[in-house]
Amino acid sequence: MKRTILVTGGAGFIGSNFVQLLLRERPAWQVVNLDALTYAGNLENLSAVEANPAYAFVHGDICEAADVARAFAACRGPVAVVHFAAESHVDRSIESGLPFVRANVLGTQVLLDESRARQVERFVHVSTDEVYGSLGASGKFSEETPLAPNSPYSASKTASDLLVRAAFHTHGFPGIITRCSNNYGPYQFPEKLIPLMIANASEDRELPVYGDGQNVRDWLYVEDHCEALLAVLERGRAGEVYNVGGDNEYPNLSIVRLILSTLGKPETLIRFVKDRPGHDRRYAIDASKIRRELGWEPRFRFELALPRTIQWYQAHAVWLQRVRSGAYREYYARQYAR
Ligand code: NAD
Ligand code: DAU
């Protein structure tokens, strides 16, 4: 019997990479992508697979039970859910927290309820290391680190984590939580640090660095994250939490300098700007559990994968230009007007 993976948020950055990985690595499976196509959803990310008979797109909102039911109706055979759909950008959550509570908290509960009614085989909840809060100069987040989110984004993701945990404890629901560090790679929306800096530097525009530029993030290539999620989907234990990260810490200023030197652009483009309110100082992930229990290892070294990412954005200048100008949304407005 065919198995279906219901992916939510598959038109976004990590979701679209994951959909492509699934169709490549598990050709016998069916993939249904439920996405509301917010500003962050872009079907052009999936143009390479849209004609694949193993793939189906359902335009809908995880906050609407009827939309989720439509997505389940498109699934065949046993179903597992991989849940990416979320509002994902910290700066936007500082402007307004409500869309984050709606999508990340309400949306996750609606999806959990529908998934339980449908008796899904498993439910992988794609969370974030930001639920742990901020680190000082030393130490790493383990799965036992207390949750201490600092932004409306991370607080809403923490709430959704806890709803998945509660579904497991209360109903024996087969939920699994992953908490990954910062991703980079193809199809990332150019509001996030790496694609924004590549795009601005390419156009000789200023590169806004928050505060002193010494905040540290632990970077992982998106394909490594997607492979970790596949390992969790296939071999993870229900009710467990798995951290995902690549032991790859860099201060933001170093990343910005690397991008400039790779592109042959001057450091005079760097502009230090007002810091992000509540800006977490450092993230670092202890991923020993997923390495030990599921045999997952990151494959992409930052020294090679960052230049490869920069080349991808250069080779996809039209994709980038259509996102930056907003042109990608006109297509949906016609095709998916509701
Ligand atoms: P993204 O913003 O690029 O994509 C989010 C997708 O979800 C979009 O396609 C959007 O249209 C869709 N979406 C939003 N609200 C929806 C709703 N109500 N119903 C249906 N679809 C909806 O996000 P991303 O960076 O790909 O992150 C995906 C997930 O991974 C998020 O849950 C995020 O918290 C988590 N995560 C991201 C990172 C990272 O570095 N980007 C790291 C760890 C975890
Ligand atoms: O850690 C995982 C998280 O990583 C995910 O859960 C989030 O969805 C994802 O957006 C990301 O959050 P960050 O806030 O770490 O990512 P962002 O790319 O927004 O910022 C990375 C760092 O760069 C952060 O310290 C803020 C800084 N920054 C960001 C932007 C956009 C700048 O200095 N200038 C900028 O213009």
Coordinates of N, CA and C in Angstrom, one line a residue, residues 103-191:
A103 N -1.0 31.2 13.8 CA -0.4 30.1 13.0 C 0.3 29.1 13.8
N104 N 1.1 29.5 14.7 CA 2.0 28.5 15.4 C 1.3 27.8 16.5
V105 N 0.4 28.5 17.3 CA -0.3 27.9 18.4 C -1.6 27.3 18.0
L106 N -2.5 28.1 17.5 CA -3.8 27.7 17.1 C -3.7 26.6 16.0
G107 N -2.9 27.0 15.0 CA -2.7 26.1 13.8 C -2.2 24.7 14.2
T108 N -1.2 24.7 15.1 CA -0.7 23.4 15.6 C -1.8 22.6 16.3
Q109 N -2.6 23.2 17.1 CA -3.6 22.5 17.8 C -4.7 21.9 16.8
V110 N -5.1 22.7 15.9 CA -6.0 22.2 14.9 C -5.5 21.0 14.1
L111 N -4.2 21.2 13.7 CA -3.5 20.1 13.0 C -3.4 18.8 13.9
L112 N -3.1 19.0 15.1 CA -3.0 17.9 16.1 C -4.4 17.2 16.2
D113 N -5.4 18.0 16.3 CA -6.8 17.4 16.5 C -7.2 16.6 15.3
E114 N -6.9 17.2 14.1 CA -7.3 16.5 12.8 C -6.4 15.2 12.6
S115 N -5.2 15.3 13.0 CA -4.2 14.2 12.8 C -4.6 13.1 13.8
R116 N -5.1 13.4 14.9 CA -5.5 12.3 15.9 C -6.7 11.7 15.4
A117 N -7.7 12.5 14.9 CA -8.9 11.9 14.4 C -8.6 11.0 13.2
R118 N -7.6 11.3 12.4 CA -7.2 10.5 11.2 C -6.3 9.3 11.6
Q119 N -5.9 9.3 12.9 CA -5.0 8.2 13.4 C -3.7 8.1 12.6
V120 N -3.0 9.2 12.4 CA -1.8 9.2 11.7 C -0.7 8.3 12.3
E121 N 0.2 7.8 11.5 CA 1.2 6.9 12.0 C 2.2 7.6 12.9
R122 N 2.6 8.8 12.5 CA 3.4 9.7 13.3 C 3.3 11.1 12.9
F123 N 3.8 12.0 13.8 CA 3.6 13.4 13.6 C 5.0 14.1 14.0
V124 N 5.7 14.5 13.0 CA 7.0 15.2 13.3 C 6.8 16.7 13.4
H125 N 7.0 17.2 14.6 CA 6.8 18.7 14.8 C 8.2 19.4 14.6
V126 N 8.3 20.2 13.6 CA 9.6 20.9 13.3 C 9.7 22.1 14.2
S127 N 10.4 22.0 15.3 CA 10.5 23.1 16.2 C 11.9 23.8 16.0
T128 N 12.4 24.5 17.0 CA 13.6 25.3 16.9 C 14.4 25.4 18.2
D129 N 15.7 25.6 18.0 CA 16.5 25.8 19.2 C 16.2 27.0 20.0
E130 N 15.4 28.0 19.4 CA 15.1 29.2 20.0 C 14.2 29.0 21.2
V131 N 13.6 27.9 21.4 CA 12.7 27.6 22.5 C 13.5 27.6 23.8
Y132 N 14.9 27.3 23.7 CA 15.7 27.2 24.9 C 16.2 28.6 25.4
G133 N 16.0 29.7 24.6 CA 16.4 31.0 25.0 C 17.8 31.3 24.5
S134 N 18.6 31.9 25.4 CA 19.9 32.4 25.0 C 21.0 31.8 25.8
L135 N 22.2 31.6 25.3 CA 23.3 31.1 26.0 C 24.4 32.2 26.3
G136 N 25.2 32.0 27.3 CA 26.4 32.8 27.5 C 27.5 32.3 26.6
A137 N 28.7 32.7 27.0 CA 29.9 32.4 26.2 C 30.1 30.9 26.0
S138 N 29.7 30.1 27.0 CA 30.0 28.6 26.9 C 28.7 27.8 27.1
G139 N 28.8 26.5 26.9 CA 27.7 25.6 27.0 C 26.9 25.4 25.7
K140 N 26.0 24.4 25.7 CA 25.2 24.1 24.6 C 23.8 23.7 25.1
F141 N 22.8 23.8 24.2 CA 21.5 23.4 24.5 C 21.4 21.8 24.4
S142 N 20.9 21.1 25.4 CA 20.6 19.7 25.3 C 19.1 19.6 25.3
E143 N 18.6 18.4 25.1 CA 17.1 18.3 25.1 C 16.5 18.5 26.5
E144 N 17.4 18.5 27.5 CA 16.9 18.7 28.9 C 17.0 20.2 29.3
T145 N 17.6 21.0 28.5 CA 17.7 22.4 28.9 C 16.3 23.0 29.1
P146 N 16.1 23.7 30.2 CA 14.7 24.3 30.4 C 14.3 25.3 29.2
L147 N 13.0 25.3 28.9 CA 12.5 26.1 27.9 C 12.4 27.6 28.4
A148 N 13.0 28.5 27.7 CA 13.0 29.9 28.2 C 13.0 30.9 26.9
P149 N 11.9 30.8 26.2 CA 11.9 31.6 24.9 C 11.9 33.1 25.2
N150 N 12.5 33.9 24.3 CA 12.6 35.4 24.6 C 11.9 36.2 23.6
S151 N 11.4 35.7 22.4 CA 10.7 36.5 21.5 C 9.3 36.0 21.3
P152 N 8.4 36.8 20.8 CA 7.0 36.3 20.5 C 7.1 35.1 19.6
Y153 N 8.0 35.1 18.6 CA 8.2 33.9 17.7 C 8.5 32.7 18.5
S154 N 9.6 32.8 19.3 CA 10.0 31.6 20.0 C 9.0 31.1 21.1
A155 N 8.3 32.1 21.7 CA 7.3 31.8 22.7 C 6.2 31.0 22.0
S156 N 5.8 31.4 20.8 CA 4.7 30.7 20.1 C 5.2 29.3 19.7
K157 N 6.4 29.2 19.3 CA 7.0 27.9 19.0 C 7.0 27.0 20.2
T158 N 7.4 27.6 21.4 CA 7.4 26.8 22.6 C 6.0 26.3 23.0
A159 N 5.0 27.1 22.8 CA 3.6 26.7 23.1 C 3.3 25.6 22.2
S160 N 3.7 25.6 20.9 CA 3.3 24.5 20.0 C 4.0 23.2 20.4
D161 N 5.3 23.3 20.8 CA 6.0 22.2 21.3 C 5.2 21.5 22.4
L162 N 4.8 22.3 23.3 CA 4.1 21.8 24.5 C 2.8 21.2 24.2
L163 N 2.1 21.7 23.1 CA 0.9 21.1 22.7 C 1.1 19.7 22.1
V164 N 2.2 19.5 21.4 CA 2.6 18.2 20.9 C 2.9 17.2 22.0
R165 N 3.7 17.8 23.0 CA 4.0 16.9 24.1 C 2.8 16.5 24.9
A166 N 1.8 17.5 25.1 CA 0.6 17.2 25.8 C -0.2 16.1 25.0
A167 N -0.2 16.2 23.7 CA -1.0 15.2 22.9 C -0.4 13.8 23.1
F168 N 0.9 13.7 23.2 CA 1.5 12.4 23.4 C 1.2 11.9 24.8
H169 N 1.3 12.7 25.9 CA 1.1 12.3 27.2 C -0.4 12.0 27.5
T170 N -1.3 12.8 26.9 CA -2.7 12.7 27.2 C -3.4 11.6 26.4
H171 N -3.0 11.6 25.1 CA -3.8 10.7 24.2 C -2.9 9.6 23.6
G172 N -1.6 9.5 24.0 CA -0.8 8.5 23.4 C -0.5 8.8 21.9
F173 N -0.7 10.1 21.5 CA -0.5 10.6 20.1 C 1.0 10.4 19.7
P174 N 1.2 9.9 18.5 CA 2.6 9.6 18.1 C 3.4 10.8 17.7
G175 N 3.5 11.8 18.5 CA 4.2 13.1 18.2 C 5.7 13.0 18.5
I176 N 6.5 13.6 17.7 CA 8.0 13.7 17.9 C 8.4 15.1 17.7
I177 N 9.2 15.7 18.5 CA 9.6 17.1 18.3 C 11.1 17.2 17.9
T178 N 11.4 18.0 16.9 CA 12.8 18.3 16.6 C 13.1 19.7 16.9
R179 N 14.3 20.0 17.3 CA 14.7 21.4 17.6 C 16.0 21.7 16.9
C180 N 16.0 22.4 15.8 CA 17.2 22.6 15.0 C 17.7 24.0 15.1
S181 N 18.9 24.2 14.8 CA 19.6 25.5 14.9 C 19.4 26.2 13.5
N182 N 20.0 27.3 13.3 CA 19.8 28.2 12.1 C 20.2 27.4 10.8
N183 N 19.2 27.4 9.9 CA 19.5 26.8 8.5 C 19.9 27.8 7.5
Y184 N 20.6 27.4 6.5 CA 20.9 28.2 5.3 C 20.9 27.3 4.1
G185 N 20.7 27.9 2.9 CA 20.7 27.1 1.7 C 19.8 27.7 0.7
P186 N 19.5 27.0 -0.4 CA 18.6 27.4 -1.4 C 17.1 27.7 -0.9
Y187 N 16.5 28.7 -1.5 CA 15.1 29.0 -1.3 C 14.8 29.6 0.0
Q188 N 15.8 30.2 0.7 CA 15.5 30.9 2.0 C 15.0 32.3 1.7
F189 N 13.9 32.7 2.3 CA 13.3 34.0 2.1 C 14.3 35.1 2.4
P190 N 14.6 36.1 1.5 CA 15.6 37.0 1.8 C 15.3 38.1 2.8
E191 N 14.7 37.7 3.9 CA 14.6 38.6 5.1 C 15.5 38.0 6.1

